[in-house]
Coordinates of C-alpha atoms in Angstrom, one line a residue:
M1 CA 202.1 160.7 98.8
T2 CA 201.3 159.6 102.3
D3 CA 203.0 156.2 103.3
P4 CA 200.2 153.9 104.6
S5 CA 202.6 152.0 106.6
L6 CA 203.4 155.1 108.9
L7 CA 201.2 156.0 111.8
A8 CA 200.4 159.8 111.8
G9 CA 202.7 160.0 108.7
R10 CA 205.8 159.5 111.1
Y11 CA 205.9 156.4 113.2
R12 CA 206.7 153.0 111.6
L13 CA 205.3 150.1 113.6
L14 CA 207.8 147.3 113.3
E15 CA 206.8 144.3 115.6
R16 CA 204.7 143.5 118.7
R17 CA 206.5 143.7 122.1
D18 CA 203.7 141.8 123.9
R19 CA 201.3 138.9 123.2
A20 CA 198.4 141.1 124.0
G21 CA 199.0 143.1 120.9
T22 CA 199.0 146.4 122.6
S23 CA 202.7 147.5 122.5
W24 CA 204.9 147.7 119.4
R25 CA 208.6 148.3 118.7
S26 CA 208.6 151.2 116.4
R27 CA 210.7 153.7 114.7
D28 CA 210.3 157.5 114.6
E29 CA 211.2 158.3 111.0
L30 CA 211.3 162.1 111.7
L31 CA 213.7 162.0 114.6
R32 CA 215.3 158.7 113.6
R33 CA 215.0 157.1 116.9
D34 CA 213.4 153.9 118.3
V35 CA 210.3 154.2 120.2
T36 CA 207.6 152.0 121.9
I37 CA 204.0 152.7 120.8
S38 CA 201.2 151.4 123.0
E39 CA 197.5 151.1 121.7
V40 CA 194.9 152.1 124.2
P41 CA 191.2 151.6 123.4
L42 CA 189.0 154.6 124.3
P43 CA 186.0 154.1 126.6
P44 CA 182.9 155.9 125.5
P45 CA 182.6 159.6 126.4
G46 CA 182.0 160.1 130.1
P47 CA 183.6 159.7 133.3
S48 CA 185.9 156.7 132.4
R49 CA 187.3 158.5 129.4
D50 CA 187.8 161.6 131.5
R51 CA 189.8 159.6 134.1
L52 CA 191.9 157.9 131.5
L53 CA 192.8 161.3 129.9
D54 CA 193.7 162.7 133.4
Q55 CA 196.0 159.7 134.1
I56 CA 197.7 160.2 130.6
R57 CA 198.2 163.9 131.3
A58 CA 199.7 163.0 134.8
A59 CA 201.9 160.3 133.2
A60 CA 203.3 162.8 130.7
G61 CA 204.7 164.8 133.5
L62 CA 206.4 161.9 135.3
R63 CA 210.1 162.0 135.1
H64 CA 212.1 159.3 137.0
P65 CA 214.9 157.0 136.0
G66 CA 212.7 154.0 137.1
V67 CA 209.8 154.7 134.6
T68 CA 209.6 155.0 130.8
A69 CA 208.9 158.4 129.1
L70 CA 205.8 159.5 127.3
H71 CA 206.8 161.5 124.2
D72 CA 203.5 162.0 122.3
V73 CA 199.9 160.8 122.0
I74 CA 198.0 160.3 118.8
S75 CA 194.3 160.3 119.0
G76 CA 191.9 158.2 116.8
P77 CA 188.1 157.9 116.9
D78 CA 188.2 154.7 119.1
R79 CA 191.8 154.5 120.4
L80 CA 194.9 156.4 121.5
W81 CA 198.5 155.6 120.4
L82 CA 201.0 156.4 123.1
I83 CA 204.6 157.2 121.8
M84 CA 207.0 156.2 124.5
E85 CA 210.7 155.9 125.0
S86 CA 212.1 152.5 123.9
V87 CA 214.0 150.9 126.7
E88 CA 215.9 147.6 125.9
G89 CA 216.1 144.7 128.5
R90 CA 214.4 141.7 129.9
S91 CA 211.5 141.7 132.4
L92 CA 212.5 140.1 135.8
L93 CA 210.2 137.2 134.9
Q94 CA 212.2 136.6 131.7
S95 CA 215.5 136.9 133.4
V96 CA 215.0 134.4 136.2
R97 CA 213.4 131.9 133.7
A98 CA 216.5 132.2 131.6
D99 CA 219.3 132.5 134.2
G100 CA 217.8 131.2 137.5
P101 CA 217.1 132.8 140.9
L102 CA 218.7 136.0 142.0
P103 CA 220.7 136.5 145.4
A104 CA 218.5 138.0 148.1
E105 CA 220.8 141.0 148.0
R106 CA 220.1 141.8 144.4
A107 CA 216.4 141.1 144.8
A108 CA 216.3 143.7 147.6
E109 CA 218.1 146.1 145.5
I110 CA 215.6 145.7 142.8
G111 CA 212.8 146.0 145.3
L112 CA 214.1 149.4 146.5
R113 CA 214.3 150.6 142.9
V114 CA 210.8 149.6 142.4
L115 CA 209.6 151.4 145.6
D116 CA 211.2 154.6 144.5
A117 CA 209.5 154.5 141.1
L118 CA 206.1 153.7 142.7
A119 CA 206.5 156.6 145.2
A120 CA 207.4 159.1 142.4
A121 CA 204.3 158.0 140.3
R122 CA 202.0 158.0 143.2
E123 CA 202.8 161.7 143.9
L124 CA 201.3 162.4 140.6
G125 CA 198.4 160.1 141.0
V126 CA 199.7 157.5 138.6
H127 CA 199.5 153.9 139.6
L128 CA 202.1 151.5 138.2
A129 CA 202.2 147.7 138.3
A130 CA 205.4 146.1 139.9
A131 CA 204.5 142.5 138.9
P132 CA 207.4 140.2 137.8
D133 CA 206.8 140.8 134.0
S134 CA 206.4 144.5 134.3
V135 CA 209.7 145.1 136.1
L136 CA 212.3 145.6 133.4
L137 CA 216.1 144.9 134.1
A138 CA 217.9 147.2 131.6
P139 CA 221.5 146.2 130.5
D140 CA 222.9 149.3 132.2
G141 CA 221.6 148.2 135.6
R142 CA 218.5 150.3 135.7
V143 CA 215.3 148.9 137.0
V144 CA 212.3 150.3 135.0
L145 CA 208.6 149.8 135.6
T146 CA 206.5 149.4 132.3
G147 CA 203.2 148.1 133.6
V148 CA 200.0 150.0 134.7
A149 CA 197.8 149.1 137.7
A150 CA 194.2 149.9 138.5
L151 CA 193.1 153.6 138.7
G152 CA 191.9 153.6 142.3
S153 CA 193.1 150.9 144.7
A154 CA 196.2 149.5 143.1
D155 CA 197.7 146.5 144.9
E156 CA 201.3 147.7 144.3
L157 CA 202.8 146.2 147.4
R158 CA 201.3 142.8 146.7
D159 CA 202.6 142.9 143.2
L160 CA 206.0 143.7 144.8
G161 CA 205.8 140.6 147.0
A162 CA 205.2 138.4 143.8
T163 CA 208.1 140.1 142.2
L164 CA 210.5 139.5 145.2
F165 CA 209.3 135.9 145.4
T166 CA 209.9 135.3 141.8
A167 CA 213.4 137.0 142.0
V168 CA 214.7 134.7 144.8
E169 CA 212.8 131.5 144.0
G170 CA 213.0 131.5 140.2
R171 CA 209.2 130.9 139.9
A172 CA 206.0 132.7 140.5
P173 CA 204.2 132.2 143.8
H174 CA 201.1 129.9 144.1
T175 CA 198.5 132.1 145.7
G176 CA 195.8 129.4 146.3
S177 CA 192.3 131.1 146.4
R178 CA 193.7 134.6 146.3
P179 CA 193.7 136.4 143.0
A180 CA 197.1 135.7 141.4
P181 CA 199.2 138.4 139.7
L182 CA 198.8 138.2 136.0
T183 CA 201.3 138.1 133.0
A184 CA 201.0 140.5 130.1
D185 CA 198.5 138.2 128.2
G186 CA 196.2 138.0 131.3
A187 CA 197.3 134.5 132.5
P188 CA 198.0 133.8 136.2
L189 CA 201.6 133.9 137.0
A190 CA 201.3 131.0 139.5
E191 CA 202.6 127.7 138.3
P192 CA 200.6 124.4 139.2
G193 CA 202.0 122.7 142.2
S194 CA 204.4 125.6 143.4
G195 CA 204.1 126.8 147.0
S196 CA 204.0 130.4 148.1
T197 CA 206.6 130.0 150.9
A198 CA 209.8 131.9 150.2
S199 CA 213.3 131.1 151.7
G200 CA 216.1 133.2 152.7
P201 CA 216.4 136.7 154.5
L202 CA 213.5 138.1 152.4
A203 CA 211.0 135.2 153.4
P204 CA 209.2 137.0 156.2
L205 CA 208.7 140.1 154.2
V206 CA 207.6 138.3 151.1
E207 CA 205.0 136.2 153.1
E208 CA 203.5 139.5 154.6
L209 CA 203.3 141.1 151.3
L210 CA 201.5 138.1 149.8
A211 CA 199.0 138.0 152.7
A212 CA 195.4 137.6 151.6
G213 CA 194.0 140.8 153.2
P214 CA 195.5 144.3 152.8
G215 CA 195.3 144.9 156.5
H216 CA 197.9 142.0 157.1
R217 CA 200.4 143.7 154.7
P218 CA 203.2 146.0 155.8
D219 CA 203.3 149.7 154.8
A220 CA 205.7 151.1 152.3
T221 CA 208.0 152.4 155.0
S222 CA 208.3 149.1 156.7
V223 CA 209.0 147.4 153.4
R224 CA 211.8 149.9 152.6
L225 CA 213.5 149.4 156.0
T226 CA 213.5 145.6 155.5
L227 CA 214.9 145.9 152.0
E228 CA 217.6 148.2 153.1
R229 CA 218.7 145.8 155.7
V230 CA 219.3 143.1 153.1
A231 CA 220.4 145.1 150.1
P232 CA 224.1 145.8 149.7
R233 CA 225.3 149.0 151.2
P234 CA 226.2 151.8 148.8
A235 CA 229.6 151.4 147.2
H236 CA 231.9 153.5 145.1
G237 CA 231.5 152.9 141.4
G238 CA 229.9 154.0 138.2
H239 CA 226.2 154.8 137.9
G240 CA 224.1 152.0 136.5
D241 CA 226.1 149.2 138.2
P242 CA 223.6 146.5 139.1
G243 CA 225.1 146.1 142.6
V244 CA 225.4 149.8 143.5
R245 CA 222.5 151.3 145.6
S246 CA 223.3 154.7 144.4
G247 CA 221.2 154.3 141.3
P248 CA 221.4 154.7 137.5
R249 CA 222.3 157.6 135.4
R250 CA 219.4 160.2 135.4
T251 CA 218.3 159.9 131.8
P252 CA 214.7 160.9 131.1
V253 CA 213.3 157.3 131.2
L254 CA 209.6 156.8 132.1
A255 CA 206.6 154.7 132.7
A256 CA 204.1 153.8 130.0
A257 CA 201.7 154.7 132.6
A258 CA 198.7 154.7 130.6
A259 CA 199.5 151.9 128.1
A260 CA 197.2 149.5 129.6
L261 CA 194.8 151.9 131.4
A262 CA 191.7 151.9 129.3
V263 CA 191.5 148.1 129.4
L264 CA 191.9 148.1 133.1
L265 CA 189.0 150.6 133.3
L266 CA 187.0 147.8 131.6
G267 CA 188.2 145.3 134.2
A268 CA 191.3 143.7 132.4
A269 CA 195.1 144.3 132.6
Y270 CA 197.5 145.0 129.8
W271 CA 201.2 144.9 130.4
F272 CA 204.1 144.8 127.9
W273 CA 207.7 143.8 128.0
P274 CA 210.6 143.7 125.5
R275 CA 210.7 140.6 123.4
A276 CA 213.8 138.3 123.3
T277 CA 215.7 138.7 120.0
E278 CA 214.9 136.0 117.4
S279 CA 217.5 134.3 115.2
T280 CA 218.1 135.9 111.9
A281 CA 216.4 134.4 108.9
G282 CA 219.8 133.1 107.6
S283 CA 220.6 131.2 110.7
T284 CA 217.2 129.8 111.0
A285 CA 217.6 128.2 107.5
G286 CA 220.7 126.5 108.5
S287 CA 219.5 125.1 111.8
T288 CA 219.9 121.5 113.1
P289 CA 217.4 119.2 111.0
V290 CA 214.4 117.8 113.1
A291 CA 214.1 114.1 113.2
L292 CA 211.0 113.1 111.4
P293 CA 209.1 109.8 110.8
T294 CA 210.1 107.9 107.7
A295 CA 206.4 107.8 106.6
F296 CA 203.1 109.3 107.6
A297 CA 200.0 107.3 107.8
R298 CA 197.7 110.0 107.4
T299 CA 197.6 113.7 106.1
P300 CA 197.6 116.2 109.1
D301 CA 195.0 118.7 109.6
P302 CA 196.7 122.0 108.5
C303 CA 194.7 123.8 111.2
A304 CA 196.3 121.7 113.8
L305 CA 199.9 122.2 112.8
I306 CA 200.4 125.2 114.9
S307 CA 198.9 126.1 118.4
T308 CA 196.7 129.0 119.3
K309 CA 199.6 130.5 121.2
Q310 CA 201.8 130.2 118.2
A311 CA 199.2 132.0 116.0
D312 CA 198.9 134.7 118.6
D313 CA 202.7 135.1 118.5
L314 CA 202.4 135.8 114.7
A315 CA 199.9 138.6 115.3
L316 CA 196.9 136.4 114.1
D317 CA 193.6 135.7 115.2
T318 CA 193.7 132.3 117.0
T319 CA 190.6 130.9 115.1
P320 CA 191.6 129.7 111.6
T321 CA 189.4 129.0 108.6
K322 CA 189.9 125.7 106.8
K323 CA 189.5 125.5 103.0
G324 CA 190.0 121.9 101.9
K325 CA 193.8 121.2 102.3
E326 CA 194.5 124.7 103.3
C327 CA 194.0 126.6 106.6
E328 CA 194.0 130.4 106.9
W329 CA 194.7 132.7 109.8
K330 CA 194.3 136.5 109.7
T331 CA 194.8 139.5 111.8
N332 CA 191.3 140.1 113.1
D333 CA 191.5 143.9 113.6
S334 CA 190.5 145.9 110.6
G335 CA 191.5 149.1 112.7
Q336 CA 195.2 148.1 112.4
P337 CA 197.4 150.1 109.9
P338 CA 198.1 147.9 106.7
N339 CA 201.7 147.0 107.8
L340 CA 200.3 145.4 111.0
R341 CA 197.9 143.2 109.0
Y342 CA 199.1 139.6 108.5
T343 CA 197.7 136.4 106.9
L344 CA 199.0 132.9 107.2
W345 CA 198.2 129.9 105.0
I346 CA 199.2 126.4 105.7
S347 CA 198.6 123.6 103.1
A348 CA 199.1 119.9 103.7
F349 CA 199.2 117.3 101.0
G350 CA 199.7 113.6 101.7
F351 CA 200.8 111.0 99.0
T352 CA 201.0 107.2 98.9
S353 CA 204.7 107.1 98.6
D354 CA 207.8 109.3 98.9
E355 CA 208.3 109.2 95.2
A356 CA 204.8 110.6 94.5
A357 CA 205.4 113.4 97.1
R358 CA 208.9 114.1 95.5
R359 CA 207.2 114.5 92.0
N360 CA 204.5 116.9 93.4
Y361 CA 207.1 118.8 95.4
A362 CA 209.0 119.4 92.2
R363 CA 205.7 120.6 90.4
F364 CA 205.0 123.0 93.3
L365 CA 208.6 124.3 93.1
K366 CA 208.4 124.8 89.3
E367 CA 205.1 126.6 89.6
T368 CA 206.5 128.9 92.2
R369 CA 209.5 129.7 90.2
E370 CA 207.5 130.6 87.0
R371 CA 204.7 132.5 88.6
T372 CA 204.5 136.1 87.7
R373 CA 201.0 137.3 88.6
T374 CA 198.7 137.1 91.6
D375 CA 195.4 135.1 91.5
V376 CA 193.7 138.3 90.4
G377 CA 196.1 139.0 87.7
A378 CA 198.3 141.7 89.4
P379 CA 201.9 141.7 88.5
L380 CA 204.1 139.9 91.0
T381 CA 207.8 140.5 91.6
H382 CA 210.2 137.9 93.0
V383 CA 212.3 139.8 95.5
K384 CA 215.0 137.2 95.1
P385 CA 215.4 134.0 93.2
V386 CA 213.7 130.9 94.7
E387 CA 216.3 129.4 96.9
A388 CA 216.9 125.9 98.5
L389 CA 216.8 125.5 102.2
A390 CA 219.0 123.1 104.1
G391 CA 218.0 121.3 107.3
I392 CA 214.2 121.3 106.7
G393 CA 212.5 118.1 106.0
S394 CA 213.8 115.9 103.0
E395 CA 214.0 119.0 100.8
A396 CA 212.8 122.6 101.0
Y397 CA 212.7 125.9 99.2
R398 CA 212.0 129.6 100.1
N399 CA 210.3 132.2 98.1
E400 CA 209.6 135.9 98.7
V401 CA 207.3 138.0 96.3
T402 CA 205.6 141.4 96.4
N403 CA 202.7 142.9 94.4
Q404 CA 203.8 146.3 95.7
L405 CA 200.9 146.2 98.2
T406 CA 201.5 143.2 100.2
Y407 CA 204.6 141.1 100.8
N408 CA 204.5 137.3 100.9
S409 CA 207.2 134.9 102.2
S410 CA 206.7 131.2 101.6
V411 CA 208.4 127.9 102.6
G412 CA 207.6 124.6 100.8
F413 CA 209.1 121.4 102.1
R414 CA 208.7 117.7 101.7
A415 CA 208.8 115.3 104.7
A416 CA 208.8 111.7 103.5
N417 CA 205.3 111.3 101.7
L418 CA 204.0 114.8 102.8
V419 CA 204.3 118.1 101.2
I420 CA 203.6 121.2 103.4
I421 CA 203.4 124.8 102.1
V422 CA 203.6 127.9 104.5
Q423 CA 202.8 131.3 103.3
Y424 CA 203.1 134.4 105.7
Q425 CA 201.9 137.7 104.3
R426 CA 202.0 141.2 105.5
G427 CA 200.4 144.5 104.2
V428 CA 203.6 146.2 103.1
P429 CA 205.3 146.4 99.7
E430 CA 208.7 145.4 101.1
D431 CA 210.0 143.5 104.3
A432 CA 212.8 145.8 105.2
N433 CA 213.3 144.4 108.7
G434 CA 212.8 140.7 107.7
T435 CA 209.5 140.3 109.9
T436 CA 207.6 138.4 107.2
G437 CA 210.4 136.1 106.2
E438 CA 211.2 135.3 109.8
G439 CA 207.6 134.6 110.5
A440 CA 207.4 131.9 107.7
L441 CA 210.6 130.2 108.8
K442 CA 209.3 130.4 112.4
T443 CA 206.0 128.8 111.5
T444 CA 208.0 126.1 109.5
R445 CA 210.0 125.2 112.6
W446 CA 206.8 124.9 114.7
I447 CA 205.3 122.5 112.0
L448 CA 208.5 120.4 111.9
E449 CA 208.4 120.1 115.7
R450 CA 204.8 119.1 115.5
L451 CA 205.4 116.5 112.8
S452 CA 208.3 115.0 114.6
R453 CA 205.8 113.8 117.3
E454 CA 203.8 111.8 114.8
S455 CA 204.1 108.1 115.3

């Protein structure tokens, strides 16, 4: 019997790597290896589709240590699924936000690696993006490009200027009226109030690369010569050393060159990057309690307890549906495999006193423990006994159940005179990697942070 949670009977999609919903951390069950799968919408039959397929074929032949490798392509009626090598690490943008600016020498080293990858791709007619969130810094010292630029006139060197600025300044450049480089979800990288003037030995080069008109920017040869003057000279040492110009091990790593390509044909940009590791479910449950008001004057709107960005992080449509005291969010793409379809419910109940809330919390908990069937009468299996959670509101419980088609993880908690119920559901019979359980706990943390701001 075919497993409905496997793509093409082989690939298990585990979690999104990007907020745009186009790239997934996945598992090749046949070869037992991790892969990245990127979803590419197909344009209608015609020149645009032909150009897209030509780019994918060209990307399949690209072998370079600075780009991620394309293993396979699965074709659907309206989309392609690109099976690519999985490369761990953080984007340059994530790295400087977490650790601060890089020395000019290290930034120049990264710039030279990026130029090498761009040149190798360009020889095959493949255009890569070199923006701060599409330049991946791998733990072994490799610099890997994961983004795709436009088919025709890719502005690769201007993207490189934004990347170098971000590396040495620790923030994205403000480009004024000029089109700003974009993040993976299509938002401008520029931060309000920040200037576009860099400092240090790379400042003149960065200013030229960020010039408004292409005619005022240096060519690739001039850029390379400047970076080589700033970068550390080749030293003896192991391959993959971040400070060694000699480069990384030559493993077959490659660019997801077509991952965002179809969307770019339609005038948008898709980029993807590895997600930071989340806390485990166990550590989440034992986190430091959030300080909450001792009483709530009103019952909060359940639809306002999480933001649109938070809903998007949970792979949900950002427009919820309210039904009385309950709010519902769904994955708004019927074309997704069942294991990538999620639903979130948040219910909020307000009471006149803590004691009334305590009685109703106890009633909800009892009903949860005793429930053995779904609303439509299907048998329901408790994956584990209902357990108490410490550090969440005044009291809290966690429950995980399955009807062998969907998996539901719920958290119920009382905060003074409020009772909040969170349910996060996924179209799989079991939650082997803990995605559903962590989603419910993550949502609960967000709600607690929201409630802590109530006066």
